[in-house]
Tab-separated table of C-alpha atoms in Angstrom:
chain	number	residue	atom	x	y	z
A	1	MET	CA	24.645	-23.379	-34.477
A	2	THR	CA	27.436	-26.279	-33.611
A	3	PRO	CA	25.808	-30.048	-33.566
A	4	THR	CA	26.218	-31.101	-30.262
A	5	TRP	CA	28.357	-33.960	-31.593
A	6	GLN	CA	30.801	-32.150	-32.898
A	7	LYS	CA	31.217	-29.957	-29.747
A	8	ILE	CA	31.807	-32.856	-27.275
A	9	VAL	CA	34.161	-34.775	-30.353
A	10	ALA	CA	36.652	-32.007	-31.589
A	11	PRO	CA	37.720	-31.743	-27.850
A	12	LEU	CA	37.624	-35.890	-27.624
A	13	VAL	CA	40.275	-35.998	-31.042
A	14	ILE	CA	42.628	-33.403	-29.075
A	15	GLY	CA	42.726	-34.593	-25.990
A	16	VAL	CA	43.642	-37.890	-27.606
A	17	ILE	CA	46.004	-36.774	-29.555
A	18	LEU	CA	47.984	-34.976	-26.510
A	19	LEU	CA	47.527	-37.852	-24.402
A	20	GLY	CA	49.654	-40.259	-27.288
A	21	LEU	CA	51.701	-38.123	-28.278
A	22	TRP	CA	52.796	-37.547	-24.168
A	23	GLU	CA	52.930	-41.550	-23.398
A	24	TYR	CA	55.054	-42.183	-27.205
A	25	ALA	CA	57.694	-39.537	-26.050
A	26	VAL	CA	57.462	-40.473	-22.292
A	27	ARG	CA	58.714	-44.437	-23.841
A	28	ALA	CA	60.399	-42.721	-26.579
A	29	ALA	CA	63.159	-40.915	-24.567
A	30	ALA	CA	63.430	-42.962	-21.547
A	31	ILE	CA	61.861	-40.897	-18.767
A	32	PRO	CA	61.710	-42.304	-15.462
A	33	HIS	CA	58.304	-42.048	-14.208
A	34	TYR	CA	59.200	-40.307	-10.966
A	35	ILE	CA	59.969	-37.758	-13.289
A	36	LEU	CA	57.200	-37.441	-15.624
A	37	PRO	CA	54.644	-40.704	-15.826
A	38	GLY	CA	52.918	-41.572	-18.837
A	39	PRO	CA	48.875	-41.601	-18.477
A	40	LEU	CA	48.971	-44.909	-19.319
A	41	LEU	CA	50.773	-45.906	-16.471
A	42	ILE	CA	48.249	-43.097	-14.916
A	43	LEU	CA	44.968	-44.652	-15.361
A	44	GLN	CA	47.265	-47.711	-13.762
A	45	THR	CA	48.247	-45.737	-10.445
A	46	LEU	CA	44.168	-44.683	-10.373
A	47	VAL	CA	43.142	-48.406	-10.713
A	48	ALA	CA	45.562	-49.826	-8.140
A	49	ASP	CA	45.015	-46.983	-5.518
A	50	TRP	CA	41.262	-46.568	-5.894
A	51	ASP	CA	40.505	-47.589	-2.430
A	52	THR	CA	42.314	-44.782	-0.513
A	53	LEU	CA	41.846	-42.934	-3.645
A	54	SER	CA	38.021	-42.955	-3.932
A	55	GLN	CA	38.010	-42.619	0.197
A	56	SER	CA	40.350	-39.277	-0.627
A	57	LEU	CA	37.757	-37.449	-2.892
A	58	TRP	CA	35.280	-38.452	-1.066
A	59	ILE	CA	36.248	-36.304	1.678
A	60	THR	CA	37.447	-33.783	-1.097
A	61	LEU	CA	33.487	-33.389	-2.664
A	62	GLN	CA	32.175	-33.370	0.782
A	63	ILE	CA	33.695	-30.364	1.872
A	64	THR	CA	33.634	-28.696	-1.928
A	65	PHE	CA	29.994	-29.318	-1.817
A	66	MET	CA	29.928	-28.390	1.376
A	67	ALA	CA	31.538	-25.309	0.872
A	68	LEU	CA	29.195	-24.423	-2.542
A	69	ALA	CA	26.313	-25.328	-0.676
A	70	ALA	CA	26.892	-23.105	2.042
A	71	SER	CA	27.895	-20.335	-0.598
A	72	VAL	CA	24.661	-20.909	-1.744
A	73	LEU	CA	22.332	-20.214	0.841
A	74	ILE	CA	24.325	-16.944	3.241
A	75	GLY	CA	25.558	-15.362	-0.568
A	76	GLY	CA	21.954	-15.855	-1.611
A	77	LEU	CA	20.179	-14.814	1.628
A	78	LEU	CA	22.795	-12.146	2.104
A	79	SER	CA	22.168	-10.664	-1.338
A	80	ILE	CA	18.192	-10.677	-0.543
A	81	LEU	CA	19.205	-8.526	3.064
A	82	PHE	CA	21.517	-6.087	1.290
A	83	THR	CA	18.943	-5.306	-1.739
A	84	GLN	CA	16.332	-4.666	0.757
A	85	SER	CA	18.209	-2.412	3.591
A	86	LYS	CA	20.821	-0.044	2.147
A	87	TRP	CA	22.423	0.079	5.310
A	88	LEU	CA	23.015	-3.299	5.840
A	89	GLU	CA	24.615	-3.280	2.436
A	90	LEU	CA	26.941	-0.514	2.870
A	91	SER	CA	27.928	-1.841	6.126
A	92	LEU	CA	28.351	-5.579	6.173
A	93	LEU	CA	29.434	-5.234	1.726
A	94	PRO	CA	32.987	-3.452	2.309
A	95	TYR	CA	33.683	-6.774	4.923
A	96	ALA	CA	32.438	-9.111	1.951
A	97	VAL	CA	35.488	-7.399	-0.391
A	98	ILE	CA	37.824	-7.615	1.917
A	99	LEU	CA	37.323	-11.280	2.824
A	100	GLN	CA	37.363	-12.015	-0.783
A	101	VAL	CA	40.657	-10.045	-1.980
A	102	THR	CA	42.552	-11.054	0.772
A	103	PRO	CA	44.444	-14.856	-0.738
A	104	ILE	CA	43.108	-17.233	1.644
A	105	VAL	CA	46.197	-19.244	1.847
A	106	ALA	CA	47.337	-16.277	4.027
A	107	ILE	CA	44.498	-16.428	6.065
A	108	ALA	CA	44.051	-20.275	6.090
A	109	PRO	CA	46.655	-21.374	8.821
A	110	LEU	CA	44.952	-18.962	11.480
A	111	ILE	CA	41.273	-20.840	10.659
A	112	ILE	CA	43.647	-24.065	11.260
A	113	ILE	CA	44.651	-22.794	14.483
A	114	TRP	CA	41.311	-20.959	16.018
A	115	VAL	CA	38.464	-23.831	14.316
A	116	ASN	CA	39.521	-27.387	15.933
A	117	ASP	CA	37.925	-29.366	13.959
A	118	THR	CA	39.830	-29.849	10.746
A	119	LEU	CA	36.821	-30.660	8.593
A	120	LEU	CA	35.661	-27.103	9.408
A	121	SER	CA	38.381	-25.469	9.072
A	122	LEU	CA	38.572	-26.886	5.457
A	123	LEU	CA	35.109	-25.901	4.655
A	124	ILE	CA	35.704	-21.946	5.744
A	125	CYS	CA	37.958	-21.451	3.978
A	126	ALA	CA	37.128	-22.945	0.667
A	127	TRP	CA	33.631	-20.864	1.410
A	128	ILE	CA	35.478	-17.610	2.301
A	129	VAL	CA	36.519	-18.691	-1.180
A	130	ALA	CA	33.772	-19.707	-3.245
A	131	PHE	CA	30.716	-16.857	-1.662
A	132	PHE	CA	31.715	-14.188	-3.041
A	133	PRO	CA	30.861	-14.966	-6.978
A	134	ILE	CA	27.541	-15.815	-5.528
A	135	LEU	CA	26.812	-12.924	-3.399
A	136	SER	CA	27.982	-10.286	-6.203
A	137	ASN	CA	26.300	-11.295	-8.873
A	138	THR	CA	22.848	-11.636	-6.997
A	139	ILE	CA	22.845	-8.922	-6.048
A	140	LEU	CA	23.286	-7.639	-9.783
A	141	GLY	CA	20.061	-9.545	-10.990
A	142	LEU	CA	17.921	-9.032	-8.127
A	143	ASN	CA	18.801	-4.553	-9.025
A	144	SER	CA	18.277	-5.951	-12.510
A	145	ALA	CA	15.368	-6.316	-12.552
A	146	ASP	CA	13.370	-3.716	-15.730
A	147	HIS	CA	11.976	-1.037	-14.147
A	148	ASN	CA	8.800	-0.550	-15.858
A	149	LEU	CA	8.003	-3.555	-13.827
A	150	VAL	CA	9.102	-2.465	-10.658
A	151	ASP	CA	6.450	0.178	-11.091
A	152	LEU	CA	3.874	-1.924	-12.430
A	153	PHE	CA	3.752	-3.865	-9.542
A	154	LYS	CA	4.189	-0.646	-7.801
A	155	LEU	CA	1.058	0.184	-9.724
A	156	TYR	CA	-0.745	-2.762	-8.030
A	157	GLY	CA	0.207	-2.162	-4.565
A	158	ALA	CA	2.474	-5.304	-4.129
A	159	SER	CA	4.346	-5.576	-0.958
A	160	ARG	CA	7.645	-5.902	-0.620
A	161	TRP	CA	7.532	-10.097	0.036
A	162	GLN	CA	5.514	-10.001	-3.651
A	163	ALA	CA	7.937	-7.838	-5.544
A	164	LEU	CA	10.947	-10.328	-4.231
A	165	ARG	CA	8.696	-13.150	-5.179
A	166	TYR	CA	7.394	-12.920	-8.309
A	167	LEU	CA	9.874	-9.861	-9.637
A	168	ARG	CA	13.171	-9.528	-8.126
A	169	LEU	CA	13.794	-13.162	-7.901
A	170	PRO	CA	13.400	-14.629	-11.163
A	171	ALA	CA	15.230	-11.481	-12.387
A	172	ALA	CA	18.154	-12.992	-10.298
A	173	LEU	CA	18.026	-16.183	-11.348
A	174	PRO	CA	20.131	-16.346	-14.631
A	175	TYR	CA	22.889	-13.881	-12.236
A	176	PHE	CA	22.876	-16.296	-9.689
A	177	LEU	CA	23.353	-19.547	-11.902
A	178	ALA	CA	25.971	-17.766	-13.517
A	179	GLY	CA	27.873	-16.979	-10.084
A	180	LEU	CA	26.781	-20.522	-9.028
A	181	ARG	CA	29.310	-21.709	-12.215
A	182	ILE	CA	31.790	-19.975	-11.646
A	183	SER	CA	31.030	-20.614	-7.237
A	184	GLY	CA	31.775	-24.307	-7.737
A	185	GLY	CA	35.006	-24.654	-9.224
A	186	LEU	CA	36.283	-22.149	-6.992
A	187	ALA	CA	35.084	-24.307	-4.092
A	188	LEU	CA	36.517	-27.422	-4.982
A	189	ILE	CA	39.347	-25.153	-5.761
A	190	GLY	CA	39.116	-23.594	-1.931
A	191	ALA	CA	38.970	-27.455	-0.625
A	192	VAL	CA	42.434	-28.427	-2.040
A	193	VAL	CA	44.172	-25.208	-1.364
A	194	ALA	CA	43.286	-25.622	2.488
A	195	GLU	CA	44.126	-28.610	2.011
A	196	PHE	CA	47.653	-27.822	1.690
A	197	VAL	CA	48.096	-25.315	3.852
A	198	ALA	CA	46.391	-27.838	6.686
A	199	GLY	CA	48.979	-30.187	5.702
A	200	SER	CA	48.705	-32.984	8.231
A	201	GLY	CA	45.982	-35.663	6.707
A	202	GLY	CA	44.576	-38.300	9.549
A	203	THR	CA	41.328	-39.918	8.720
A	204	ALA	CA	39.973	-36.732	7.379
A	205	SER	CA	42.831	-36.700	4.156
A	206	GLY	CA	41.279	-35.223	0.877
A	207	LEU	CA	42.961	-35.655	-2.323
A	208	ALA	CA	45.097	-32.977	-1.411
A	209	PHE	CA	47.075	-34.247	1.123
A	210	ARG	CA	46.843	-37.514	-1.009
A	211	ILE	CA	49.319	-35.161	-3.613
A	212	LEU	CA	51.295	-33.624	-0.622
A	213	GLU	CA	51.794	-37.295	0.969
A	214	ALA	CA	52.747	-38.794	-3.043
A	215	GLY	CA	54.947	-35.678	-4.173
A	216	TYR	CA	56.873	-36.509	-0.628
A	217	GLN	CA	57.248	-40.305	-1.048
A	218	LEU	CA	57.915	-39.764	-4.567
A	219	LYS	CA	54.879	-41.375	-5.951
A	220	ILE	CA	54.824	-39.159	-8.555
A	221	PRO	CA	52.366	-41.548	-10.867
A	222	ARG	CA	50.418	-41.770	-7.809
A	223	MET	CA	50.464	-38.232	-7.459
A	224	PHE	CA	49.601	-37.493	-10.790
A	225	ALA	CA	46.077	-40.304	-10.535
A	226	ALA	CA	44.926	-37.101	-7.728
A	227	LEU	CA	45.929	-34.584	-9.851
A	228	ALA	CA	43.531	-35.967	-12.434
A	229	LEU	CA	40.276	-36.717	-10.049
A	230	VAL	CA	40.764	-32.905	-8.610
A	231	SER	CA	40.416	-31.524	-12.637
A	232	GLY	CA	37.667	-34.291	-13.450
A	233	THR	CA	36.100	-32.968	-10.413
A	234	GLY	CA	36.308	-30.015	-11.386
A	235	ILE	CA	35.135	-30.263	-14.636
A	236	VAL	CA	32.113	-32.391	-13.573
A	237	ILE	CA	30.828	-30.231	-11.241
A	238	PHE	CA	31.120	-27.679	-14.295
A	239	LEU	CA	28.949	-29.645	-16.405
A	240	LEU	CA	26.696	-30.402	-13.779
A	241	LEU	CA	25.966	-26.564	-12.785
A	242	SER	CA	25.875	-25.841	-16.360
A	243	LEU	CA	23.193	-28.189	-17.261
A	244	ILE	CA	21.247	-26.970	-14.206
A	245	SER	CA	21.612	-24.283	-15.542
A	246	HIS	CA	20.218	-25.003	-18.990
A	247	LEU	CA	17.322	-26.202	-17.578
A	248	LEU	CA	16.419	-24.067	-15.402
A	249	LEU	CA	16.566	-21.186	-18.156
A	250	ARG	CA	16.644	-22.802	-21.184
A	251	ARG	CA	11.909	-21.591	-22.342
A	252	TRP	CA	13.033	-17.895	-21.698
A	253	HIS	CA	16.734	-16.788	-21.647
A	254	GLU	CA	19.011	-15.786	-24.122
A	255	SER	CA	21.654	-17.061	-22.666
A	256	ALA	CA	19.573	-20.283	-23.427
A	257	MET	CA	18.628	-20.001	-26.377
A	258	ARG	CA	19.295	-21.950	-29.834
A	259	ARG	CA	18.802	-19.729	-32.527
A	260	GLU	CA	17.702	-21.143	-35.927
A	261	ASN	CA	19.496	-18.457	-39.093
B	1	MET	CA	-21.111	14.678	-14.316
B	2	LYS	CA	-18.154	14.979	-11.662
B	3	PRO	CA	-15.329	14.196	-13.300
B	4	LEU	CA	-13.401	10.714	-11.831
B	5	ALA	CA	-10.487	12.893	-11.589
B	6	GLU	CA	-9.531	16.643	-11.338
B	7	LEU	CA	-5.525	17.926	-12.358
B	8	ARG	CA	-5.649	21.464	-10.833
B	9	GLY	CA	-2.294	24.165	-11.504
B	10	VAL	CA	-0.145	20.074	-12.023
B	11	GLY	CA	3.362	21.103	-12.117
B	12	LYS	CA	6.776	18.986	-11.846
B	13	ARG	CA	9.550	19.854	-11.480
B	14	TYR	CA	12.780	18.255	-10.303
B	15	ALA	CA	15.930	17.669	-7.803
B	16	ASN	CA	18.373	19.574	-10.259
B	17	GLY	CA	15.166	22.591	-11.029
B	18	THR	CA	14.294	21.547	-14.777
B	19	VAL	CA	10.404	21.825	-14.919
B	20	ALA	CA	9.364	18.824	-16.773
B	21	VAL	CA	5.404	19.955	-16.894
B	22	SER	CA	3.822	23.371	-15.406
B	23	GLY	CA	0.704	23.945	-14.650
B	24	VAL	CA	-1.675	21.727	-16.287
B	25	ASP	CA	-5.482	21.898	-15.995
B	26	LEU	CA	-7.206	18.316	-16.951
B	27	ASP	CA	-10.740	16.484	-15.982
B	28	LEU	CA	-10.395	13.357	-16.574
B	29	HIS	CA	-14.516	12.401	-17.365
B	30	ASP	CA	-16.680	8.686	-17.215
B	31	GLY	CA	-15.862	6.370	-20.233
B	32	GLU	CA	-13.799	9.212	-21.934
B	33	PHE	CA	-11.538	8.775	-24.392
B	34	VAL	CA	-8.655	11.232	-24.129
B	35	SER	CA	-5.754	11.693	-26.044
B	36	LEU	CA	-2.456	13.143	-24.548
B	37	LEU	CA	-0.459	14.599	-27.704
B	38	GLY	CA	3.048	16.291	-28.071
B	39	PRO	CA	6.082	15.694	-29.624
B	40	SER	CA	8.598	14.508	-27.201
B	41	GLY	CA	10.110	16.050	-24.447
B	42	CYS	CA	6.435	17.876	-24.034
B	43	GLY	CA	6.023	16.345	-20.195
B	44	LYS	CA	3.033	13.471	-21.610
B	45	THR	CA	5.037	11.324	-20.594
B	46	THR	CA	5.276	12.069	-17.368
B	47	VAL	CA	1.456	13.793	-16.789
B	48	LEU	CA	0.349	10.716	-17.192
B	49	ARG	CA	2.752	8.795	-14.466
B	50	MET	CA	1.674	11.232	-11.743
B	51	ILE	CA	-1.624	10.554	-12.837
B	52	ALA	CA	-0.795	6.538	-12.167
B	53	GLY	CA	0.784	7.350	-8.991
B	54	LEU	CA	3.984	6.754	-10.414
B	55	ALA	CA	5.352	9.780	-10.380
B	56	GLU	CA	5.486	12.679	-7.382
B	57	VAL	CA	3.403	15.794	-8.282
B	58	SER	CA	5.497	18.556	-6.815
B	59	ASP	CA	3.341	21.594	-7.752
B	60	GLY	CA	-0.577	22.016	-7.763
B	61	ARG	CA	-2.363	18.498	-7.185
B	62	ILE	CA	-5.160	16.125	-8.438
B	63	ASP	CA	-7.874	15.253	-6.577
B	64	TRP	CA	-9.685	12.054	-7.307
B	65	HIS	CA	-13.727	11.582	-6.809
B	66	THR	CA	-13.864	7.559	-7.195
B	67	PRO	CA	-11.102	4.816	-6.123
B	68	ARG	CA	-7.786	5.285	-7.911
B	69	ASP	CA	-8.722	2.460	-9.922
B	70	LEU	CA	-5.750	1.910	-12.564
B	71	GLY	CA	-4.097	0.202	-15.244
B	72	PHE	CA	-1.640	0.754	-17.482
B	73	VAL	CA	0.199	-0.146	-20.834
B	74	PHE	CA	3.873	1.571	-21.239
B	75	GLN	CA	5.771	1.604	-23.977
B	76	GLU	CA	7.383	-1.311	-24.440
B	77	PRO	CA	5.251	-4.360	-23.293
B	78	THR	CA	7.334	-4.939	-20.657
B	79	LEU	CA	6.040	-8.630	-20.222
B	80	MET	CA	7.944	-11.004	-17.376
B	81	PRO	CA	9.823	-12.984	-19.712
B	82	TRP	CA	10.402	-16.399	-17.223
B	83	SER	CA	6.518	-16.317	-17.487
B	84	THR	CA	3.322	-17.844	-20.035
B	85	ALA	CA	1.494	-14.681	-21.694
B	86	LEU	CA	-1.401	-16.926	-19.505
B	87	THR	CA	1.012	-15.739	-15.995
B	88	ASN	CA	1.380	-12.471	-17.431
B	89	VAL	CA	-1.753	-11.687	-17.566
B	90	MET	CA	-2.910	-13.374	-13.662
B	91	LEU	CA	-0.307	-11.580	-12.467
B	92	PRO	CA	-2.564	-8.472	-11.297
B	93	LEU	CA	-5.250	-10.616	-10.112
B	94	LYS	CA	-2.151	-12.431	-8.170
B	95	LEU	CA	-0.751	-9.822	-6.340
B	96	ARG	CA	-4.505	-8.479	-5.317
B	97	LYS	CA	-4.740	-12.218	-3.383
B	98	THR	CA	-7.695	-12.891	-6.183
B	99	PRO	CA	-7.712	-16.744	-5.605
B	100	ALA	CA	-5.223	-18.834	-8.544
B	101	ARG	CA	-8.331	-20.560	-10.581
B	102	GLU	CA	-10.842	-17.632	-10.759
B	103	ALA	CA	-7.881	-15.246	-11.793
B	104	ALA	CA	-6.311	-17.997	-14.346
B	105	ALA	CA	-10.185	-17.616	-15.390
B	106	ARG	CA	-10.186	-14.291	-15.584
B	107	ALA	CA	-6.857	-14.197	-17.297
B	108	GLU	CA	-7.890	-16.255	-19.997
B	109	ALA	CA	-11.126	-14.893	-20.813
B	110	ALA	CA	-8.125	-11.332	-20.798
B	111	LEU	CA	-6.120	-12.649	-23.521
B	112	ALA	CA	-9.018	-13.986	-25.748
B	113	ALA	CA	-10.879	-10.673	-26.152
B	114	VAL	CA	-7.033	-9.335	-27.511
B	115	GLY	CA	-7.756	-12.281	-29.218
B	116	LEU	CA	-4.672	-14.918	-27.421
B	117	GLU	CA	-7.031	-17.534	-27.439
B	118	ASP	CA	-3.991	-19.763	-28.879
B	119	PHE	CA	-1.165	-18.536	-27.368
B	120	LEU	CA	-1.757	-19.238	-22.973
B	121	LYS	CA	0.834	-21.198	-22.477
B	122	ALA	CA	3.416	-19.168	-25.243
B	123	TYR	CA	6.430	-17.479	-23.447
B	124	PRO	CA	6.796	-13.741	-24.847
B	125	ARG	CA	9.965	-14.761	-26.725
B	126	GLU	CA	7.455	-16.598	-28.810
B	127	LEU	CA	5.315	-13.451	-29.591
B	128	SER	CA	5.585	-11.355	-32.437
B	129	GLY	CA	5.429	-7.390	-30.981
B	130	GLY	CA	2.685	-6.977	-32.223
B	131	MET	CA	1.053	-9.930	-30.031
B	132	LYS	CA	3.156	-8.502	-26.937
B	133	MET	CA	1.463	-5.905	-26.929
B	134	ARG	CA	-2.246	-7.657	-26.963
B	135	VAL	CA	-0.597	-9.552	-23.899
B	136	SER	CA	0.366	-5.932	-22.467
B	137	ILE	CA	-3.517	-4.429	-23.100
B	138	ALA	CA	-5.059	-7.603	-21.232
B	139	ARG	CA	-2.951	-7.408	-18.472
B	140	ALA	CA	-3.724	-3.459	-18.071
B	141	LEU	CA	-7.428	-4.795	-18.603
B	142	VAL	CA	-7.383	-8.178	-16.566
B	143	THR	CA	-8.756	-5.881	-13.571
B	144	GLU	CA	-11.309	-4.183	-15.026
B	145	PRO	CA	-9.982	-0.749	-14.326
B	146	ARG	CA	-11.782	1.888	-14.563
B	147	ILE	CA	-9.310	4.267	-15.986
B	148	LEU	CA	-6.497	2.838	-18.899
B	149	LEU	CA	-3.824	5.003	-19.232
B	150	MET	CA	-1.089	4.367	-21.974
B	151	ASP	CA	2.236	5.448	-22.611
B	152	GLU	CA	2.954	5.187	-26.404
B	153	PRO	CA	1.841	1.373	-26.567
B	154	PHE	CA	1.935	1.759	-30.370
B	155	ALA	CA	5.018	3.909	-31.220
B	156	ALA	CA	7.227	0.437	-31.584
B	157	LEU	CA	4.859	-1.216	-34.052
B	158	ASP	CA	4.497	-1.166	-37.228
B	159	GLU	CA	1.840	0.285	-39.697
B	160	ILE	CA	-0.434	-2.430	-40.524
B	161	THR	CA	-0.021	-3.394	-36.714
B	162	ARG	CA	-0.300	-0.634	-35.052
B	163	GLN	CA	-4.363	0.293	-37.282
B	164	LYS	CA	-5.224	-3.538	-36.464
B	165	LEU	CA	-4.073	-2.695	-32.687
B	166	ASN	CA	-6.194	0.639	-33.070
B	167	ASP	CA	-9.042	-0.860	-34.162
B	168	ASP	CA	-8.720	-4.131	-31.767
B	169	LEU	CA	-8.013	-1.540	-28.446
B	170	LEU	CA	-11.082	1.392	-29.887
B	171	ALA	CA	-13.167	-2.021	-29.596
B	172	LEU	CA	-12.969	-2.547	-26.295
B	173	TRP	CA	-13.291	0.490	-25.566
B	174	ASP	CA	-16.366	0.854	-27.072
B	175	LYS	CA	-17.538	-2.555	-25.175
B	176	SER	CA	-16.685	-1.585	-21.085
B	177	ARG	CA	-16.493	2.260	-21.876
B	178	PHE	CA	-13.487	2.658	-19.404
B	179	THR	CA	-12.025	6.228	-19.135
B	180	ALA	CA	-9.096	5.765	-21.612
B	181	VAL	CA	-5.616	7.873	-21.798
B	182	PHE	CA	-4.045	7.585	-24.822
B	183	VAL	CA	-0.266	9.121	-25.315
B	184	THR	CA	0.928	9.187	-28.050
B	185	HIS	CA	3.107	11.534	-30.541
B	186	SER	CA	0.527	11.162	-33.897
B	187	VAL	CA	-2.038	12.848	-34.956
B	188	PHE	CA	-3.607	10.290	-36.980
B	189	GLU	CA	-3.428	7.710	-33.972
B	190	SER	CA	-4.978	10.954	-31.999
B	191	VAL	CA	-7.688	11.061	-34.366
B	192	TYR	CA	-8.792	7.687	-35.012
B	193	LEU	CA	-8.891	6.594	-30.923
B	194	SER	CA	-9.677	9.610	-29.188
B	195	GLN	CA	-12.889	11.997	-28.236
B	196	ARG	CA	-11.095	14.602	-26.925
B	197	ILE	CA	-7.170	15.829	-27.941
B	198	VAL	CA	-5.206	17.370	-25.699
B	199	VAL	CA	-2.678	19.195	-27.166
B	200	MET	CA	0.980	19.696	-25.223
B	201	ALA	CA	3.654	22.129	-26.025
B	202	PRO	CA	7.131	22.134	-24.790
B	203	ARG	CA	9.638	23.325	-22.613
B	204	PRO	CA	7.878	23.889	-20.136
B	205	GLY	CA	5.579	20.683	-20.632
B	206	ARG	CA	2.301	22.508	-20.655
B	207	ILE	CA	-1.470	22.214	-22.252
B	208	ALA	CA	-1.877	24.364	-25.421
B	209	ALA	CA	-5.752	23.524	-26.945
B	210	GLU	CA	-7.788	21.084	-26.436
B	211	VAL	CA	-10.257	20.311	-30.191
B	212	ARG	CA	-13.059	17.419	-28.898
B	213	THR	CA	-13.738	15.540	-31.952
B	214	ASP	CA	-17.484	13.631	-31.876
B	215	MET	CA	-17.453	11.318	-34.638
B	216	PRO	CA	-18.943	8.060	-34.392
B	217	VAL	CA	-17.970	4.648	-32.646
B	218	PRO	CA	-17.150	2.372	-33.546
B	219	ARG	CA	-15.391	3.296	-36.383
B	220	ASP	CA	-16.727	2.139	-40.263
B	221	PRO	CA	-13.887	1.069	-42.106
B	222	GLY	CA	-14.281	4.073	-44.619
B	223	PHE	CA	-13.804	5.927	-42.029
B	224	ARG	CA	-9.665	6.665	-42.299
B	225	THR	CA	-9.921	8.316	-45.727
B	226	SER	CA	-13.671	10.171	-44.907
B	227	PRO	CA	-13.246	13.655	-44.528
B	228	GLU	CA	-14.187	14.177	-41.474
B	229	TYR	CA	-10.991	12.414	-40.222
B	230	ALA	CA	-8.981	14.706	-42.963
B	231	ALA	CA	-9.888	17.730	-41.192
B	232	ALA	CA	-10.387	16.960	-37.869
B	233	CYS	CA	-6.787	15.511	-38.156
B	234	ARG	CA	-6.106	19.085	-40.353
B	235	THR	CA	-7.665	21.093	-37.364
B	236	VAL	CA	-5.506	19.247	-34.986
B	237	SER	CA	-1.934	19.499	-36.933
B	238	ALA	CA	-3.462	22.987	-37.065
B	239	ARG	CA	-3.138	23.524	-33.194
B	240	LEU	CA	-0.009	21.443	-32.661
B	241	ILE	CA	2.638	23.743	-35.469
B	242	GLU	CA	0.461	26.771	-33.416
B	243	ALA	CA	2.050	25.178	-30.118
B	244	MET	CA	5.546	24.536	-31.556
B	245	ALA	CA	5.882	27.886	-32.703
B	246	ALA	CA	4.363	29.452	-28.942
């Protein structure tokens, strides 16, 4: 078992070395900051422009988390409905797949035209990108309850609701959480992509719009600062969801188990 | 006395035409310990599942003269990995809407009866194979069923653990005298546990012979090496060999 500090320190060291090389290369070759700014300048910009950038970050976060919440709600609910009724699954699942495989950049303009409210249209786009992993994973999980346990429930005359509550839902939890971790990242990607397509800022402009705007104005350090915020947000979301998953599974699931050899 | 259940010409035919079991006549008597003995593929598990109502009877019928009040122990412990031993054992009571407080008390008593009073809060992964099987038995007995069905429950355990569990199972049976139907492919286990051994033969699964062994319970410590036990094992082995040859 790798000690925890190694897991944190090792990638951190690599990161510092790479950033150092980057800073050194930019200075040594005297690359102009509108081509490639160094990490220190990006950090300075991030601090200087924090007021604007933090407002945009807040908008992007809102869209991301609302899309993720909608994915959990609708994806989870649909998967339960699908496993309760074969007919529903047969007739609706293909459309969920179509929604998933259609590139979001292709349908985002339509959604933005159809839905008047910009925030809502971005939310819908992000949701379309994010909900499928939760749906498909949870369906798989709900169907993977131990067959003998299913028989046991039958033997004691368990109702559908009891079988769902005491057997299928707990059995599906690890699968759902794996889907949630994927969906968390996808919700952010969906939110950013949709905003790129929407292109217009106004009052509700998120990080993607700041990146576009900075690009047009050749404020490349600001562009990188916004980019760093997007990446940072993605990492934090992933870590947060991993933590939730670990806390929920650590007592019983193999994936969260420490092994001593 | 009338049997609890009568199997008459019971058969199992699958949709693809395979006949797994054919013409089984069997009476389950109150308080009796019966073993179904035979090689893999002789349909003994299928018969057990039909008695439990987990598999449909395709030929013949099963007549019940008592409410079908069952416990079932599977080949694997079949515990819910996300629940503690106590919550696992409470499950049958919870499904029957027993109040939580009463369910917990009865589950605790059932776990104590199988020697696990110190492991109430343990998760299945923290228990050994034998202990998991004990939890499984406690879960089957927590409803105090009239009939306990067991499908090769100790097949995956080592010999030492298996003998210990055989003794403990027999003690539990001796105390409450439920009707036990025990599926096994071990001649020694069947003779050690049961009063009646039903020898089954494959292709199609059918009953080939019945051996009645009336030996005192509880078994005394020397039982496994006694001449009576050896003689009974010899008889049952002979029936099994005849069944396989026929």
